[in-house]
Coordinates of C-alpha atoms in Angstrom, one line a residue:
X167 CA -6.2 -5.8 -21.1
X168 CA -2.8 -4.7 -22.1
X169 CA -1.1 -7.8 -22.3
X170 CA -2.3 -11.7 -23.5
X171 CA -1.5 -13.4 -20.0
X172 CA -3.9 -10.8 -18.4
X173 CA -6.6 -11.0 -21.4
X174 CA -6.4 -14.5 -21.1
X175 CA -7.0 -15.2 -17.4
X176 CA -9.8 -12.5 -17.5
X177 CA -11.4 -14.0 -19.9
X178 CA -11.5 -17.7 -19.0
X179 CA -12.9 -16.2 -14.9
X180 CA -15.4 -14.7 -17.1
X181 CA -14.4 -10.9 -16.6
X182 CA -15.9 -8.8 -19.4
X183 CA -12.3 -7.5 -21.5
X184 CA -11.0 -6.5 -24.9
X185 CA -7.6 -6.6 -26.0
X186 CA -6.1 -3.1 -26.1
X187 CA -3.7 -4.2 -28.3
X188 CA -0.9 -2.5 -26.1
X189 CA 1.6 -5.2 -26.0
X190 CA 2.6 -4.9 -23.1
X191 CA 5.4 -6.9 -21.4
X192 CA 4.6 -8.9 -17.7
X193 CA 7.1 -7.5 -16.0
X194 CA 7.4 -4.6 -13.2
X195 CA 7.3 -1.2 -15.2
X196 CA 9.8 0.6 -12.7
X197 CA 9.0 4.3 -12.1
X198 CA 9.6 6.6 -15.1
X199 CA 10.9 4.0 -17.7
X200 CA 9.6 3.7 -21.0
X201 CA 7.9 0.3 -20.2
X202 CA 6.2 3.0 -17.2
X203 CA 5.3 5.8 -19.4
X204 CA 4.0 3.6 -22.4
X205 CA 1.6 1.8 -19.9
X206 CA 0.5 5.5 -19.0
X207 CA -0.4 6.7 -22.0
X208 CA -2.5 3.6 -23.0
X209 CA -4.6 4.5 -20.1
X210 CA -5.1 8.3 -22.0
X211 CA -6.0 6.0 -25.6
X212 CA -8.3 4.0 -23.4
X213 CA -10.2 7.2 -22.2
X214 CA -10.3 9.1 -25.4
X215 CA -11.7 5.7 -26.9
X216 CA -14.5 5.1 -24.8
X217 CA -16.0 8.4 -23.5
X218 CA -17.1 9.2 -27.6
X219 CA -19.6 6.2 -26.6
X220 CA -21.2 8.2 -23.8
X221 CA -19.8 5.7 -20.9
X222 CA -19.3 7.2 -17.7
X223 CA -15.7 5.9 -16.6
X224 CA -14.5 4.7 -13.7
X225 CA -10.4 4.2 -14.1
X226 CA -8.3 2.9 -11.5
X227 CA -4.5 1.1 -11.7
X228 CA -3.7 -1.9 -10.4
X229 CA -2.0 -1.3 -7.6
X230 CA -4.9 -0.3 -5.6
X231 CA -8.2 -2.2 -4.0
X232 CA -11.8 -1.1 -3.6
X233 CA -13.4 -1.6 -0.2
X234 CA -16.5 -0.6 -0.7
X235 CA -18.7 0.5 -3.9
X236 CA -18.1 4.0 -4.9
X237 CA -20.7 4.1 -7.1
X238 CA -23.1 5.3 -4.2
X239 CA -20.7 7.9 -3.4
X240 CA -19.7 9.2 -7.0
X241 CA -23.3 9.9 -7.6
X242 CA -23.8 12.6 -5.1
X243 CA -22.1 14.8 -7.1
X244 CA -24.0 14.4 -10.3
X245 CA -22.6 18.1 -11.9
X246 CA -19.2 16.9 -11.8
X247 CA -17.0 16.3 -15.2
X248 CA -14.3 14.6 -13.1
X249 CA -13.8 13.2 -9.5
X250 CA -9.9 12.4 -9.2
X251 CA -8.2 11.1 -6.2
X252 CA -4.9 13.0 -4.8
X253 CA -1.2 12.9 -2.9
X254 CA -2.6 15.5 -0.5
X255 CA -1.4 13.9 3.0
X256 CA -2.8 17.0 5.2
X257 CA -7.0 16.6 5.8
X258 CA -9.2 19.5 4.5
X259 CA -12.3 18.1 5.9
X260 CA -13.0 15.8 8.5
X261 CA -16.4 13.9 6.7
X262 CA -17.2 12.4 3.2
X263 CA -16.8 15.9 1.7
X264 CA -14.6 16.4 -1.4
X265 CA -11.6 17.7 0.0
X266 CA -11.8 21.9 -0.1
X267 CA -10.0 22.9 -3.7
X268 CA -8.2 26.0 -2.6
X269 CA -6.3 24.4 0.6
X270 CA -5.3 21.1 -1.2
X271 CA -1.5 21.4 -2.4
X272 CA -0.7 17.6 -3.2
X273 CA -0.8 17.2 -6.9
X274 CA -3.9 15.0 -8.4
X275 CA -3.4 11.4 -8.9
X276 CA -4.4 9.2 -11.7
X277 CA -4.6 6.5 -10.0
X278 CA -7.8 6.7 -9.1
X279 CA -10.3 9.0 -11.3
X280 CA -14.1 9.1 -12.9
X281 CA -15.0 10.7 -16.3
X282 CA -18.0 11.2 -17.7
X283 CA -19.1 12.0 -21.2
X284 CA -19.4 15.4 -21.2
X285 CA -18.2 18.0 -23.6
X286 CA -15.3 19.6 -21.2
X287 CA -14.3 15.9 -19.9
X288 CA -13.8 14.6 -24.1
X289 CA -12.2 18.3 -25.1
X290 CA -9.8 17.2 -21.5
X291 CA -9.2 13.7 -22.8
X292 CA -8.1 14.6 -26.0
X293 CA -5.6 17.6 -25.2
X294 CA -4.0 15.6 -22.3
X295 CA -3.3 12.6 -25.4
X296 CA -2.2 14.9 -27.4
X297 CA 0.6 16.9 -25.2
X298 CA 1.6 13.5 -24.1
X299 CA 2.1 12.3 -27.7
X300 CA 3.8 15.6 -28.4
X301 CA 6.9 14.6 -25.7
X302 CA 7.3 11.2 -25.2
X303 CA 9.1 11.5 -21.5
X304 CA 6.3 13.8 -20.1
X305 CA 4.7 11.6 -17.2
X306 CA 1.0 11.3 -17.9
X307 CA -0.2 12.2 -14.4
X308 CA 2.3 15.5 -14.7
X309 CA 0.4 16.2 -17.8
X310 CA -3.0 15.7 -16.5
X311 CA -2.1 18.2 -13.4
X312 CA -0.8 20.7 -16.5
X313 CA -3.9 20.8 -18.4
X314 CA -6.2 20.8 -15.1
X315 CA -4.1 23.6 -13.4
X316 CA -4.3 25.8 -16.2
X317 CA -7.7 27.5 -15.0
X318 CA -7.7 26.3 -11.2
X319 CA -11.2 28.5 -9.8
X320 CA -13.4 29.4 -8.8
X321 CA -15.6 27.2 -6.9
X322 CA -18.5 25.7 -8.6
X323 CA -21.9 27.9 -7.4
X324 CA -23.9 24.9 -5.4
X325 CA -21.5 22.7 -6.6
X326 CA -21.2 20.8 -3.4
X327 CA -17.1 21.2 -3.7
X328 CA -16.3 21.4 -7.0
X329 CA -14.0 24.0 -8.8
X330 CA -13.7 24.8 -12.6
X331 CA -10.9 24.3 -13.9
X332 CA -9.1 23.5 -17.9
X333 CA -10.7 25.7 -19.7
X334 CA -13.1 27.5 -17.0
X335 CA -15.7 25.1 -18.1
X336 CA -14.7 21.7 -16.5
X337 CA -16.1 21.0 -13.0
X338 CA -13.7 18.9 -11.0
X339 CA -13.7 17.5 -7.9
X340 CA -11.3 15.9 -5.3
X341 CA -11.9 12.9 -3.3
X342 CA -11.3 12.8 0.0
X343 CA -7.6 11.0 1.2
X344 CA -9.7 10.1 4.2
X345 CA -11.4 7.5 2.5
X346 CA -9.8 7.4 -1.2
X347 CA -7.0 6.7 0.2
X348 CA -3.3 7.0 -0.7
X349 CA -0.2 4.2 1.3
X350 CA 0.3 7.4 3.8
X351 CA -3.1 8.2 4.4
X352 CA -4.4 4.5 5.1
X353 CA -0.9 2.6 6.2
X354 CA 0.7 5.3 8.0
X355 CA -2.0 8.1 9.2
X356 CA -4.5 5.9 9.1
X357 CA -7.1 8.7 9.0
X358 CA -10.0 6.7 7.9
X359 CA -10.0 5.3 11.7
X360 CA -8.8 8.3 13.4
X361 CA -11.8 10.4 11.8
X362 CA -14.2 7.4 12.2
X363 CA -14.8 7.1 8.6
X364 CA -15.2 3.8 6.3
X365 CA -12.5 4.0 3.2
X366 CA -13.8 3.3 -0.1
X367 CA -10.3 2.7 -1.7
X368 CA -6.9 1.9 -1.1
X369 CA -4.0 2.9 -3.5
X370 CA -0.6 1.8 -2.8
X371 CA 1.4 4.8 -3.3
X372 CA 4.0 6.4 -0.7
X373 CA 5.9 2.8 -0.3
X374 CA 9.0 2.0 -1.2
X375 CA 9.4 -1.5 -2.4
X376 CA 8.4 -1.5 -5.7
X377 CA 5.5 -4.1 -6.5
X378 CA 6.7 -6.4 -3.5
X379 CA 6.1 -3.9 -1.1
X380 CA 2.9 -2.8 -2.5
X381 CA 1.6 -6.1 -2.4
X382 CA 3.5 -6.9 1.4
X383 CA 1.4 -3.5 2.8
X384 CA -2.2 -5.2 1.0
X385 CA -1.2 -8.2 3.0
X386 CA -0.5 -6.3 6.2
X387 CA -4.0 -4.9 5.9
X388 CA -5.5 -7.7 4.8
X389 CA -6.8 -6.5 1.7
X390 CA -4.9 -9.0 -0.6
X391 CA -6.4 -12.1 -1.8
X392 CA -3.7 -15.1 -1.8
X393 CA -4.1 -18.4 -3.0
X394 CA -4.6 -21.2 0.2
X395 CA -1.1 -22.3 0.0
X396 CA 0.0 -19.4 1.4
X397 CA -1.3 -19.6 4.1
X398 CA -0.4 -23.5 5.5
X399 CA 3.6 -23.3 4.1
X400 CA 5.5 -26.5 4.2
X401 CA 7.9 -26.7 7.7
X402 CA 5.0 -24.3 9.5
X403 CA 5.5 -20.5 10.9
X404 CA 7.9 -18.7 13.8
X405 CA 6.3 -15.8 15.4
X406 CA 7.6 -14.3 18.7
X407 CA 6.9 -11.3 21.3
X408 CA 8.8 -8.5 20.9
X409 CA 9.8 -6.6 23.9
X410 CA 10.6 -3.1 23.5
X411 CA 11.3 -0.7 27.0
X412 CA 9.2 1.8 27.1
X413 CA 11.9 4.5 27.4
X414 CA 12.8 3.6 23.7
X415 CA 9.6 3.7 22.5
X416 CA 7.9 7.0 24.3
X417 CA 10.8 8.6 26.6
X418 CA 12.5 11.9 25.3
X419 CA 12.0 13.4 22.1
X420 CA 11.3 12.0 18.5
X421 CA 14.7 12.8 17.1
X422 CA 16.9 11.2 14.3
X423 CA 18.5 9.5 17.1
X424 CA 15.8 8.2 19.6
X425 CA 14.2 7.4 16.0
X426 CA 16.9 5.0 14.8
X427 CA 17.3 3.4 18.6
X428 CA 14.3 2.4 18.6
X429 CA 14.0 0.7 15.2
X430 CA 17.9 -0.7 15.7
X431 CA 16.3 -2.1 18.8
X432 CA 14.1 -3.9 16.5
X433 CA 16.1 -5.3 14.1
X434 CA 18.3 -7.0 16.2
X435 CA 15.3 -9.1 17.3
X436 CA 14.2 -10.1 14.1
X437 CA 17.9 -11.1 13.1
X438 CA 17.5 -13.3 15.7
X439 CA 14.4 -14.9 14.8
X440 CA 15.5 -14.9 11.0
X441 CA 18.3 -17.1 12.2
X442 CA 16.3 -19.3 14.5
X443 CA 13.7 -19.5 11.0
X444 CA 16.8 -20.4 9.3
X445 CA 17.7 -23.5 11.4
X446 CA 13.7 -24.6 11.9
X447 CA 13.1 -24.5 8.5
X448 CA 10.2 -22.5 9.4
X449 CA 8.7 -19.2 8.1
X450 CA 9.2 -16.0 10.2
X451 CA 5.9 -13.8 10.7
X452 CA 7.2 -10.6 10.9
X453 CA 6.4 -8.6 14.6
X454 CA 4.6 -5.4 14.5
X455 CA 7.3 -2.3 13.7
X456 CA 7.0 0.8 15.5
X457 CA 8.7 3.5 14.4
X458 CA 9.1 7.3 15.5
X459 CA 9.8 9.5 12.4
X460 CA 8.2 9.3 8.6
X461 CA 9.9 7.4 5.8
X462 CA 9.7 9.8 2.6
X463 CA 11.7 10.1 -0.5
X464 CA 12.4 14.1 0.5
X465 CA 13.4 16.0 3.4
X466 CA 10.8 16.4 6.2
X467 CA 10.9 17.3 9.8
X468 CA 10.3 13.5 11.0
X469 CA 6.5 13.9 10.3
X470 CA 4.7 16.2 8.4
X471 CA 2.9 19.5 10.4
X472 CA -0.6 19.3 9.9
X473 CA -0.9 15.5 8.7
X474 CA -2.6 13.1 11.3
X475 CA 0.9 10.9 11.7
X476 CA 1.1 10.1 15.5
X477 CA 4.2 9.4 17.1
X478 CA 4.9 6.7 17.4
X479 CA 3.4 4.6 14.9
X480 CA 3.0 1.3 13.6
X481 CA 4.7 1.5 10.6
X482 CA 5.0 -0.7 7.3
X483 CA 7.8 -2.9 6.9
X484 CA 9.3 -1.1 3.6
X485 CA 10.0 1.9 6.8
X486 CA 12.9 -0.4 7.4
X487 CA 13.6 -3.4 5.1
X488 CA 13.9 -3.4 1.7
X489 CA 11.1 -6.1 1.1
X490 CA 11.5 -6.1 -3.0
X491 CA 15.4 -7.3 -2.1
X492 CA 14.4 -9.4 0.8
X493 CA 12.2 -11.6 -1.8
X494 CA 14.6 -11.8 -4.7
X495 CA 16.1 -14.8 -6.2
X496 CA 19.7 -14.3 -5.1
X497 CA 22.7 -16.8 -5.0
X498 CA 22.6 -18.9 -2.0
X499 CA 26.4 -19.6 -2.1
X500 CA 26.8 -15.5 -1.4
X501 CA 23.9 -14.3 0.0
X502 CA 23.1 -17.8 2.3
X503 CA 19.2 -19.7 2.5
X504 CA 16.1 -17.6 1.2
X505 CA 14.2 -17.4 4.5
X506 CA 10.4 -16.7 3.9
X507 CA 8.0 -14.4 6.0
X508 CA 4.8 -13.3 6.4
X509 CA 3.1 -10.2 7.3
X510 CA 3.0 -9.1 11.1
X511 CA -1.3 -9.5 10.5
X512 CA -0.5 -13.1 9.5
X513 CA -2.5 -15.0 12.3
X514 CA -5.0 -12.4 12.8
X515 CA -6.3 -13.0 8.4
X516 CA -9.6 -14.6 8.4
X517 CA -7.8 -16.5 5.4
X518 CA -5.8 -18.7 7.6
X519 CA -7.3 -22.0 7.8
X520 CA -8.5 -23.5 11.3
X521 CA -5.7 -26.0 11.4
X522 CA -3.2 -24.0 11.1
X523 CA -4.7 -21.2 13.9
X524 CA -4.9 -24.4 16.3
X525 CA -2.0 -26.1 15.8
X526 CA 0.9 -23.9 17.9
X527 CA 3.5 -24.8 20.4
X528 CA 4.6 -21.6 22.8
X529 CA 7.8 -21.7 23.2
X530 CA 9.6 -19.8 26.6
X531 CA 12.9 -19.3 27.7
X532 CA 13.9 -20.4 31.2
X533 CA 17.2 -20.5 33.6
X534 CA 18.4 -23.8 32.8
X535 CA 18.5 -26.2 36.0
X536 CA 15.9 -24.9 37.2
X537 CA 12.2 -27.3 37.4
X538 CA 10.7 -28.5 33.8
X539 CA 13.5 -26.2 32.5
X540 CA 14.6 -29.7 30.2
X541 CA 14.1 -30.1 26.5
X542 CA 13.7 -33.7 26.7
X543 CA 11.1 -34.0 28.2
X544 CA 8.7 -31.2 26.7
X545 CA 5.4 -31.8 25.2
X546 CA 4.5 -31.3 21.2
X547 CA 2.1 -29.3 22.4
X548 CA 1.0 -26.0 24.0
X549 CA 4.1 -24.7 26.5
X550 CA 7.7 -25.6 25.4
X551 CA 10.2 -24.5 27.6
X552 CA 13.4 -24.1 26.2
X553 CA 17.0 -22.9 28.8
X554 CA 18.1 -19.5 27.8
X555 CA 21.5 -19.3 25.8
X556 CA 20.7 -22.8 24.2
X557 CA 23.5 -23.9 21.4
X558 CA 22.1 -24.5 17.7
X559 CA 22.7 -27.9 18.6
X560 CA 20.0 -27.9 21.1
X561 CA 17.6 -26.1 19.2

């Protein structure tokens, strides 16, 4: 563990841990500051500390979740030194394969990765701690790809997908995205369902809402364990129906334009029903988003040629709100009530209790005048019927 809180909590669930003796602080690391890059480098100490002992090692951050044993699936390639996960979004292969080495151009990510105690892995180990002690603001999964990269073929003879690489000695091998897979491959591809495969992991990269959003996509999934209180919140839920014409989800072309005209569409709705929240004192279950174009940190084309991205697609709620800022503490003098939500998979977790999945009131809007079209004299359950236009008052 790298910090006491962790080391603590571990150890009183009864979760085999040492103390690393890192120090770490409990806070979010951002991306690329030192609090980031120290945290990095302890990961390197922790390899070069335990594979002298002859442990295989299975390493994987904390922003990721196993859904099924890998173990199984590591063991088919008993030859390898390393099996590391990657960012490649396009599919090489369309099984359980390791991806094919020469056609994957996404760089190798950490995240994800299994050593074993050989001597190539150990000789690895050390050189990658000591180029990153050598430069302090060298990312450790940069320096990982440097090392790897330096001798990149050829392929392993029977090797069942691997490559040498390092020092023409070291016999890697690549996961599949498919099914060790990255935020794009599994949130927006989804290429575990579309190739009828079952994923073995989840890592939460691709997003763009810092820990929030990482832990908001888990929850979309419903891979992300929360305590019971989450789910039956004081003042209940709002969910509603979104209705979007079909000309702006599938007519014309998936432009910049049609792209943003659809997701404005959107928006508007929710503001809505974030107001209506407000005034119910009620938490707002987020609607399904559909979007038309990517969300990426670089200049694409809308989606990427070659990637399984369909158009459109159901796509995360970091696409369009800034989940990290829409959870913040912020001054409710300036910035007005915190409203709460939940996840658009909200009613659909096996997590939600009974009571709560039973206890609903559908609301509809109808012309007011016409028959049971009166809010006096509604029931407290099933159908409510409420006239269209209706003041704040009267809601």
């Amino acid at each position: 563990a790298m910090d006491t809180r962790l080391l603590e909590a571990l150890y009183w669930k009864g979760v085999p841990v040492y103390d690393m003796g890192s120090n770490m602080m409990t806070v979010d690391a951002g991306w690329g500051s030192p609090a980031f890059h120290k945290m990095g480098r302890e990961k390197v100490f922790l390899i070069n500390a335990l594979l002298p002992f002859g442990y295989e090692l299975l390493v994987c951050d904390t922003d990721m979740v196993w859904l099924k044993n890998p173990l199984p699936y590591i063991a088919r390639f008993p030859e390898a030194d390393i099996l590391t996960s990657s960012d490649q979004l396009i599919p090489t292969v369309t099984d359980e394969s390791l991806e094919i080495w020469d056609q994957v151009s996404g760089a190798f990510n950490i995240g994800i990765f299994h050593w074993r105690p050989t001597d190539p892995a150990k000789k690895l180990a050390k050189e990658w701690k000591n180029l990153l002690l050598s430069d302090e603001k060298i990312w450790d999964q940069n320096g990982f790809n440097e090392l790897v990269r330096k001798v990149y073929g050829p392929a392993v003879k029977g090797g069942n997908g691997l490559v040498y690489t390092f020092d023409r000695t070291l016999k890697l091998g690549i996961l599949p995205a498919s099914i060790f897979c990255s935020g794009h491959t599994y949130f927006v591809q989804a290429q575990y369902h579309q190739l009828r495969l079952q994923p073995y992991a989840v890592h939460t990269t691709f997003q763009y809402g810092g820990t929030e959003g990482k832990r908001h996509r888990l929850r979309e999934g419903m891979i992300f364990y929360d305590l019971p209180e989450y789910y039956d919140t004081p003042g209940g839920f709002l969910s509603f129906k979104q209705h979007i014409p079909k000309s702006l989800l599938l007519d014309g072309e998936h432009t910049v334009k049609t792209h943003f005209s659809l997701v404005n569409y959107q928006m508007k709705q929710i503001r809505t029903a974030l107001a209506i929240a407000t005034l119910l004192n009620r938490t707002l279950v987020m609607p399904p988003l559909w979007c038309r174009l990517d969300r990426l940190w670089y200049g694409h084309p809308g989606v990427l040629d070659g990637t399984l991205s369909r158009q459109p697609f159901l796509c995360p709620l970091d696409h369009v709100f800034e989940v990290n800022v829409m959870l913040s503490e912020r001054p409710e003098e300036e910035f007005g009530p915190k409203i709460d939500f939940r996840e658009y998979s909200f009613f659909d977790n096996p997590l939600l209790p009974k009571q709560v999945k039973e206890s609903w009131l559908e609301v509809q809007l109808c012309e007011e005048g016409s028959k049971n079209c009166n809010v006096s004299s509604q029931p407290k359950t099933g159908v409510f019927s409420v006239p269209k236009h209706s003041s704040e008052e009267m809601v």
